[in-house]
Tab-separated table of C-alpha atoms in Angstrom:
chain	number	residue	atom	x	y	z
A	1	LYS	CA	1.059	-23.753	11.444
A	2	SER	CA	-0.103	-20.686	13.359
A	3	SER	CA	2.433	-17.945	12.573
A	4	VAL	CA	4.169	-16.378	9.583
A	5	VAL	CA	7.393	-14.368	9.365
A	6	PHE	CA	7.360	-11.632	6.710
A	7	PRO	CA	10.380	-10.414	4.687
A	8	SER	CA	10.582	-7.421	7.036
A	9	GLY	CA	11.232	-9.812	9.928
A	10	ALA	CA	7.822	-9.091	11.474
A	11	GLU	CA	6.021	-12.179	12.750
A	12	ILE	CA	2.235	-12.473	12.780
A	13	THR	CA	1.048	-15.026	15.330
A	14	GLY	CA	-2.253	-16.568	16.392
A	15	LEU	CA	-3.229	-17.512	12.846
A	16	GLY	CA	-5.522	-20.258	11.623
A	17	GLY	CA	-5.706	-21.932	8.217
A	18	GLU	CA	-4.838	-18.661	6.513
A	19	ALA	CA	-1.223	-19.089	7.646
A	20	ILE	CA	-0.597	-21.482	4.750
A	21	CYS	CA	-1.764	-18.868	2.227
A	22	MET	CA	0.256	-16.128	3.893
A	23	GLU	CA	3.499	-18.100	3.745
A	24	CYS	CA	3.708	-17.499	-0.007
A	25	HIS	CA	1.439	-14.485	-0.582
A	26	GLN	CA	3.573	-12.065	1.441
A	27	GLY	CA	5.976	-10.800	-1.208
A	28	ARG	CA	9.740	-11.230	-1.182
A	29	ALA	CA	10.877	-7.756	-0.144
A	30	SER	CA	9.930	-4.986	2.280
A	31	LYS	CA	10.876	-1.555	3.575
A	32	VAL	CA	13.735	-3.323	5.356
A	33	SER	CA	15.047	-4.716	2.043
A	34	VAL	CA	15.001	-1.305	0.371
A	35	ASP	CA	16.658	0.460	3.304
A	36	ALA	CA	19.348	-2.233	3.552
A	37	LYS	CA	20.284	-1.829	-0.114
A	38	LEU	CA	20.413	1.969	0.139
A	39	GLU	CA	22.594	1.721	3.236
A	40	GLU	CA	24.901	-0.777	1.522
A	41	LEU	CA	25.420	1.650	-1.366
A	42	GLY	CA	25.733	4.724	0.854
A	43	LEU	CA	22.533	6.274	-0.464
A	44	THR	CA	20.614	6.864	2.746
A	45	GLU	CA	21.375	10.611	2.752
A	46	ASP	CA	22.071	11.272	-0.932
A	47	LEU	CA	18.721	10.250	-2.382
A	48	ASP	CA	18.930	12.013	-5.749
A	49	THR	CA	22.210	10.819	-7.272
A	50	VAL	CA	22.044	8.011	-9.830
A	51	ASN	CA	23.942	4.908	-8.724
A	52	ALA	CA	24.834	2.304	-11.344
A	53	ASP	CA	24.870	-0.470	-8.721
A	54	LEU	CA	21.281	0.137	-7.681
A	55	GLY	CA	18.659	-1.935	-9.492
A	56	PHE	CA	14.887	-2.167	-9.142
A	57	ILE	CA	13.838	-3.964	-5.946
A	58	ASN	CA	10.723	-6.000	-6.695
A	59	ILE	CA	8.240	-7.091	-4.032
A	60	HIS	CA	7.189	-9.977	-6.341
A	61	TYR	CA	3.601	-10.740	-7.312
A	62	PHE	CA	0.348	-11.244	-5.347
A	63	PRO	CA	1.638	-9.951	-1.959
A	64	ALA	CA	-1.894	-10.020	-0.537
A	65	ALA	CA	-0.893	-10.826	3.049
A	66	ALA	CA	1.565	-7.928	3.135
A	67	THR	CA	-1.227	-5.626	1.967
A	68	LEU	CA	-3.770	-7.057	4.400
A	69	TYR	CA	-1.578	-6.611	7.482
A	70	GLY	CA	-0.365	-3.129	6.528
A	71	THR	CA	2.234	-1.644	8.815
A	72	GLN	CA	2.212	-4.770	10.995
A	73	ALA	CA	3.988	-6.588	8.134
A	74	MET	CA	5.774	-3.504	6.744
A	75	GLY	CA	5.552	-4.852	3.201
A	76	GLY	CA	5.336	-1.416	1.607
A	77	TYR	CA	8.019	1.240	1.732
A	78	GLU	CA	6.921	3.291	4.740
A	79	TYR	CA	8.423	6.769	4.971
A	80	ALA	CA	10.068	7.970	8.176
A	81	GLY	CA	7.825	10.124	10.345
A	82	LYS	CA	4.615	8.803	8.781
A	83	MET	CA	2.005	6.519	10.342
A	84	TYR	CA	0.220	3.763	8.436
A	85	ASP	CA	-2.846	1.584	8.801
A	86	GLY	CA	-2.417	-1.853	10.322
A	87	LYS	CA	-4.428	-4.947	9.440
A	88	PHE	CA	-7.630	-4.171	7.591
A	89	ARG	CA	-10.499	-5.081	9.901
A	90	HIS	CA	-13.526	-6.175	7.946
A	91	VAL	CA	-16.168	-8.145	9.867
A	92	GLU	CA	-15.727	-11.139	12.125
A	93	GLY	CA	-15.214	-14.333	10.158
A	94	ILE	CA	-14.582	-12.470	6.894
A	95	GLU	CA	-11.162	-10.908	7.433
A	96	THR	CA	-8.758	-13.708	6.550
A	97	CYS	CA	-7.626	-15.370	3.338
A	98	VAL	CA	-9.863	-18.401	3.895
A	99	GLY	CA	-12.720	-16.262	5.152
A	100	CYS	CA	-12.959	-14.541	1.774
A	101	HIS	CA	-11.516	-17.177	-0.602
A	102	ASP	CA	-12.434	-20.834	-0.983
A	103	GLN	CA	-9.263	-22.618	0.111
A	104	HIS	CA	-9.634	-25.272	-2.601
A	105	THR	CA	-10.767	-23.357	-5.686
A	106	LEU	CA	-9.235	-20.036	-4.498
A	107	GLU	CA	-12.320	-18.251	-5.820
A	108	VAL	CA	-13.801	-15.316	-3.875
A	109	ARG	CA	-16.778	-16.419	-1.777
A	110	LEU	CA	-19.136	-14.109	-3.669
A	111	GLU	CA	-22.263	-15.405	-1.928
A	112	THR	CA	-20.776	-14.399	1.424
A	113	CYS	CA	-19.950	-10.921	0.112
A	114	GLN	CA	-23.507	-10.532	-1.167
A	115	GLU	CA	-24.943	-10.937	2.322
A	116	CYS	CA	-23.992	-7.281	2.837
A	117	HIS	CA	-22.922	-6.039	-0.603
A	118	ASP	CA	-26.133	-7.049	-2.345
A	119	GLY	CA	-25.445	-4.861	-5.364
A	120	ALA	CA	-22.446	-6.984	-6.395
A	121	THR	CA	-23.643	-9.645	-8.816
A	122	SER	CA	-20.101	-10.621	-9.812
A	123	VAL	CA	-16.604	-10.477	-8.374
A	124	GLU	CA	-15.786	-7.653	-10.790
A	125	GLU	CA	-18.626	-5.574	-9.343
A	126	LEU	CA	-17.061	-5.777	-5.884
A	127	LYS	CA	-14.795	-3.008	-7.153
A	128	ASN	CA	-17.791	-0.678	-6.840
A	129	VAL	CA	-18.000	-1.168	-3.074
A	130	ARG	CA	-17.406	1.957	-0.989
A	131	MET	CA	-17.600	1.537	2.785
A	132	GLN	CA	-18.668	4.305	5.168
A	133	GLY	CA	-15.183	4.416	6.647
A	134	SER	CA	-13.615	5.301	3.301
A	135	LEU	CA	-15.404	8.390	2.070
A	136	ALA	CA	-12.467	10.750	1.533
A	137	ASP	CA	-11.635	11.851	-2.011
A	138	TYR	CA	-8.251	10.118	-2.066
A	139	ASP	CA	-7.397	10.797	-5.715
A	140	GLY	CA	-8.815	14.313	-5.717
A	141	ASP	CA	-11.059	13.879	-8.746
A	142	GLY	CA	-14.168	15.135	-6.965
A	143	ASP	CA	-15.971	11.776	-7.063
A	144	THR	CA	-16.552	10.128	-3.671
A	145	THR	CA	-19.249	7.762	-4.908
A	146	GLU	CA	-16.963	5.595	-7.049
A	147	GLY	CA	-15.742	2.302	-5.599
A	148	ILE	CA	-12.563	2.412	-3.538
A	149	ALA	CA	-10.859	0.405	-6.308
A	150	PHE	CA	-11.187	3.411	-8.612
A	151	GLU	CA	-9.820	5.778	-5.969
A	152	LEU	CA	-6.757	3.519	-5.884
A	153	GLU	CA	-6.437	3.732	-9.657
A	154	GLY	CA	-6.562	7.506	-9.439
A	155	VAL	CA	-3.774	7.694	-6.849
A	156	GLN	CA	-1.769	5.180	-8.912
A	157	ALA	CA	-1.996	7.534	-11.880
A	158	LEU	CA	-0.710	10.414	-9.742
A	159	LEU	CA	2.227	8.307	-8.568
A	160	LEU	CA	3.177	7.176	-12.073
A	161	GLN	CA	3.018	10.802	-13.197
A	162	ALA	CA	5.395	11.774	-10.390
A	163	ILE	CA	7.755	8.865	-11.126
A	164	GLN	CA	7.971	9.817	-14.794
A	165	ALA	CA	8.491	13.508	-14.022
A	166	TYR	CA	11.251	12.708	-11.519
A	167	ALA	CA	13.011	10.225	-13.813
A	168	ALA	CA	13.205	12.741	-16.654
A	169	GLU	CA	13.973	15.804	-14.551
A	170	VAL	CA	16.222	14.465	-11.753
A	171	ALA	CA	17.528	11.041	-12.844
A	172	GLY	CA	17.984	12.295	-16.402
A	173	THR	CA	16.390	9.321	-18.186
A	174	PRO	CA	12.712	9.015	-19.208
A	175	ILE	CA	10.947	6.010	-17.709
A	176	ALA	CA	7.907	3.896	-18.573
A	177	TYR	CA	6.261	0.965	-16.789
A	178	SER	CA	4.863	-2.368	-17.978
A	179	PRO	CA	3.091	-4.698	-15.530
A	180	ASP	CA	3.693	-7.703	-17.788
A	181	ALA	CA	7.311	-7.428	-18.945
A	182	TYR	CA	10.283	-8.030	-16.640
A	183	PRO	CA	11.975	-5.965	-15.199
A	184	TYR	CA	8.870	-3.742	-15.416
A	185	PHE	CA	10.579	-0.336	-15.663
A	186	PHE	CA	12.117	0.548	-19.040
A	187	ILE	CA	13.734	3.501	-20.758
A	188	ASP	CA	11.016	5.444	-22.542
A	189	GLY	CA	12.949	6.049	-25.745
A	190	ASP	CA	10.114	7.574	-27.749
A	191	GLY	CA	8.835	9.657	-24.856
A	192	ASP	CA	5.214	8.516	-25.119
A	193	GLY	CA	5.017	7.373	-21.481
A	194	LEU	CA	4.302	3.771	-22.503
A	195	VAL	CA	6.364	0.615	-22.990
A	196	GLY	CA	6.168	-0.349	-26.664
A	197	ASP	CA	7.020	-3.813	-27.974
A	198	ALA	CA	10.470	-2.672	-29.054
A	199	GLU	CA	11.160	-1.184	-25.604
A	200	ALA	CA	10.070	-4.172	-23.490
A	201	ASN	CA	13.393	-6.004	-23.331
A	202	ASN	CA	16.081	-6.412	-20.709
A	203	ASP	CA	18.665	-4.482	-22.715
A	204	ASN	CA	16.348	-1.465	-22.470
A	205	ARG	CA	15.711	-1.796	-18.732
A	206	PHE	CA	15.710	1.425	-16.737
A	207	ALA	CA	19.042	1.689	-14.924
A	208	SER	CA	19.216	5.302	-13.688
A	209	TRP	CA	18.003	4.576	-10.184
A	210	THR	CA	18.302	6.942	-7.254
A	211	GLY	CA	17.312	6.192	-3.685
A	212	ARG	CA	14.240	8.401	-3.865
A	213	LEU	CA	13.065	6.872	-7.131
A	214	GLU	CA	13.664	3.349	-5.787
A	215	LYS	CA	11.280	3.886	-2.871
A	216	ALA	CA	8.506	5.273	-5.056
A	217	ALA	CA	8.869	2.594	-7.751
A	218	TYR	CA	8.795	-0.128	-5.101
A	219	ASN	CA	5.462	1.172	-3.779
A	220	TYR	CA	4.053	1.542	-7.286
A	221	GLN	CA	4.918	-2.067	-8.062
A	222	MET	CA	3.306	-3.236	-4.819
A	223	SER	CA	0.122	-1.392	-5.738
A	224	VAL	CA	0.022	-3.051	-9.156
A	225	LYS	CA	0.954	-6.578	-8.133
A	226	ASP	CA	-1.879	-6.989	-5.632
A	227	PRO	CA	-4.995	-6.879	-7.838
A	228	GLY	CA	-7.205	-7.356	-4.772
A	229	LYS	CA	-5.726	-4.435	-2.837
A	230	TYR	CA	-9.069	-2.620	-2.821
A	231	ALA	CA	-10.461	-5.400	-0.614
A	232	HIS	CA	-7.274	-6.356	1.236
A	233	ASN	CA	-6.286	-2.933	2.611
A	234	ALA	CA	-7.032	0.014	0.346
A	235	LYS	CA	-6.096	2.718	2.820
A	236	TYR	CA	-2.623	1.304	3.500
A	237	VAL	CA	-1.804	1.236	-0.215
A	238	ILE	CA	-3.219	4.748	-0.690
A	239	GLN	CA	-1.006	6.016	2.132
A	240	LEU	CA	2.089	4.422	0.580
A	241	MET	CA	1.376	5.923	-2.826
A	242	TYR	CA	0.436	9.362	-1.498
A	243	ASP	CA	3.650	9.538	0.527
A	244	SER	CA	5.665	8.460	-2.515
A	245	VAL	CA	4.200	11.296	-4.591
A	246	GLU	CA	4.807	13.745	-1.766
A	247	ASP	CA	8.443	12.643	-1.475
A	248	LEU	CA	9.078	12.916	-5.221
A	249	ASN	CA	7.336	16.295	-5.251
A	250	SER	CA	9.875	17.624	-2.759
A	251	VAL	CA	12.491	17.859	-5.529
A	252	LEU	CA	10.343	18.455	-8.631
A	253	ALA	CA	10.268	21.875	-10.274
A	254	THR	CA	6.569	21.361	-11.017
A	255	PRO	CA	5.128	19.055	-8.333
A	256	VAL	CA	2.202	16.757	-9.034
A	257	ASP	CA	-0.938	18.445	-7.693
A	258	LEU	CA	-2.088	16.865	-4.428
A	259	SER	CA	-4.150	19.855	-3.294
A	260	THR	CA	-7.476	18.030	-3.662
A	261	ALA	CA	-6.212	14.515	-2.860
A	262	HIS	CA	-6.399	12.983	0.607
A	263	ARG	CA	-4.113	10.588	2.473
A	264	GLN	CA	-6.531	9.616	5.227
A	265	ASP	CA	-10.037	9.977	6.628
A	266	PRO	CA	-11.134	12.356	9.373
A	267	GLY	CA	-11.740	11.386	12.989
A	268	HIS	CA	-12.278	7.802	14.026
A	269	PHE	CA	-11.903	6.474	10.486
A	270	ALA	CA	-8.238	7.576	10.329
A	271	GLY	CA	-6.705	4.261	11.342
A	272	ASN	CA	-3.159	5.459	10.711
A	273	THR	CA	-3.167	8.081	13.460
A	274	GLU	CA	-1.521	8.041	16.880
A	275	ALA	CA	-4.675	6.946	18.691
A	276	PHE	CA	-4.807	3.766	16.598
A	277	ARG	CA	-1.086	2.997	16.293
A	278	HIS	CA	0.288	3.978	19.715
A	279	TRP	CA	0.200	0.471	21.186
A	280	ASP	CA	1.286	-1.550	18.159
A	281	ALA	CA	4.378	-2.833	19.979
A	282	GLU	CA	2.389	-3.948	23.026
A	283	GLY	CA	-0.336	-5.577	20.954
A	284	GLU	CA	-3.212	-4.362	23.135
A	285	VAL	CA	-4.556	-1.149	24.618
A	286	PRO	CA	-4.046	-0.963	28.407
A	287	GLY	CA	-7.107	-0.945	30.640
A	288	GLY	CA	-6.303	2.481	32.038
A	289	CYS	CA	-7.385	4.049	28.752
A	290	VAL	CA	-10.980	3.098	29.500
A	291	LYS	CA	-11.221	6.035	31.910
A	292	CYS	CA	-11.545	8.308	28.876
A	293	HIS	CA	-12.380	6.041	25.985
A	294	ALA	CA	-15.856	5.021	27.074
A	295	ALA	CA	-19.192	6.712	26.454
A	296	GLU	CA	-19.628	7.880	30.042
A	297	GLY	CA	-15.918	8.022	30.869
A	298	VAL	CA	-15.043	11.190	28.952
A	299	PRO	CA	-17.582	13.607	30.507
A	300	MET	CA	-17.028	12.153	33.976
A	301	PHE	CA	-13.246	12.408	33.705
A	302	LEU	CA	-13.432	15.987	32.415
A	303	LYS	CA	-15.733	17.015	35.243
A	304	ASN	CA	-14.181	15.130	38.151
A	305	GLY	CA	-10.670	14.185	37.072
A	306	ALA	CA	-11.520	10.554	37.745
A	307	THR	CA	-13.959	7.810	36.844
């Protein structure tokens, strides 16, 4: 087995032993699933009217492969006009399921991680890792020394805040989330923002879905259901959540403050920009680009118009 087809219809080829892992750990929904349901119900333009026939679309649990491959798998709900990171490139030999996890015990190969991340004495401490290519203050809390896992938690909190504000203000029903009780989103009857024991039942499920809320809730669930997202593809998940907040903000009377938060990194670390994503369909960058994208090529081309 050397290829995997994702729920979006995207096929990843040229795989090794990790293909077996990816067959199941890819989720069961995608941007395509969400868009298809909204189109079926006539909600592609009217995104803020509650529709009784619209239910929560769930990506399912542990969609690690969808996270890892980013926009190449299109597992998250990607907003029109936005660009997203592709597969997270770590280091050679340690960027696949079986490169990082023992394929028999499924445990993280901690000893391999420690060859570079020598401060991590346990798998839990890997959450403190912060790579040089991820130094933006994504959650806007002023701390760029915390591990990327905690930046993700901060953006998650912003998204949940926006979801709850939108549900109360636009959908007209307060909402709360539980990661452990199906169907995850419930009516927040007591208004405390949490799912109490009496609220965590199917009869109390949240049912006031709009198209805009559906997209944001889908991305929130994806961010929760991949506990290893900080290692699999943190930037892709941050981009999904940031865009969800931004979209909800567009109709909120008091938008969630994103003024100090960041969606991407500057310069060459911004893997979701045109320079990185332009040739996704072709699968490789054409040789003609070397005339500029080489150390000596740029100054020579600027001076002479040729290389």
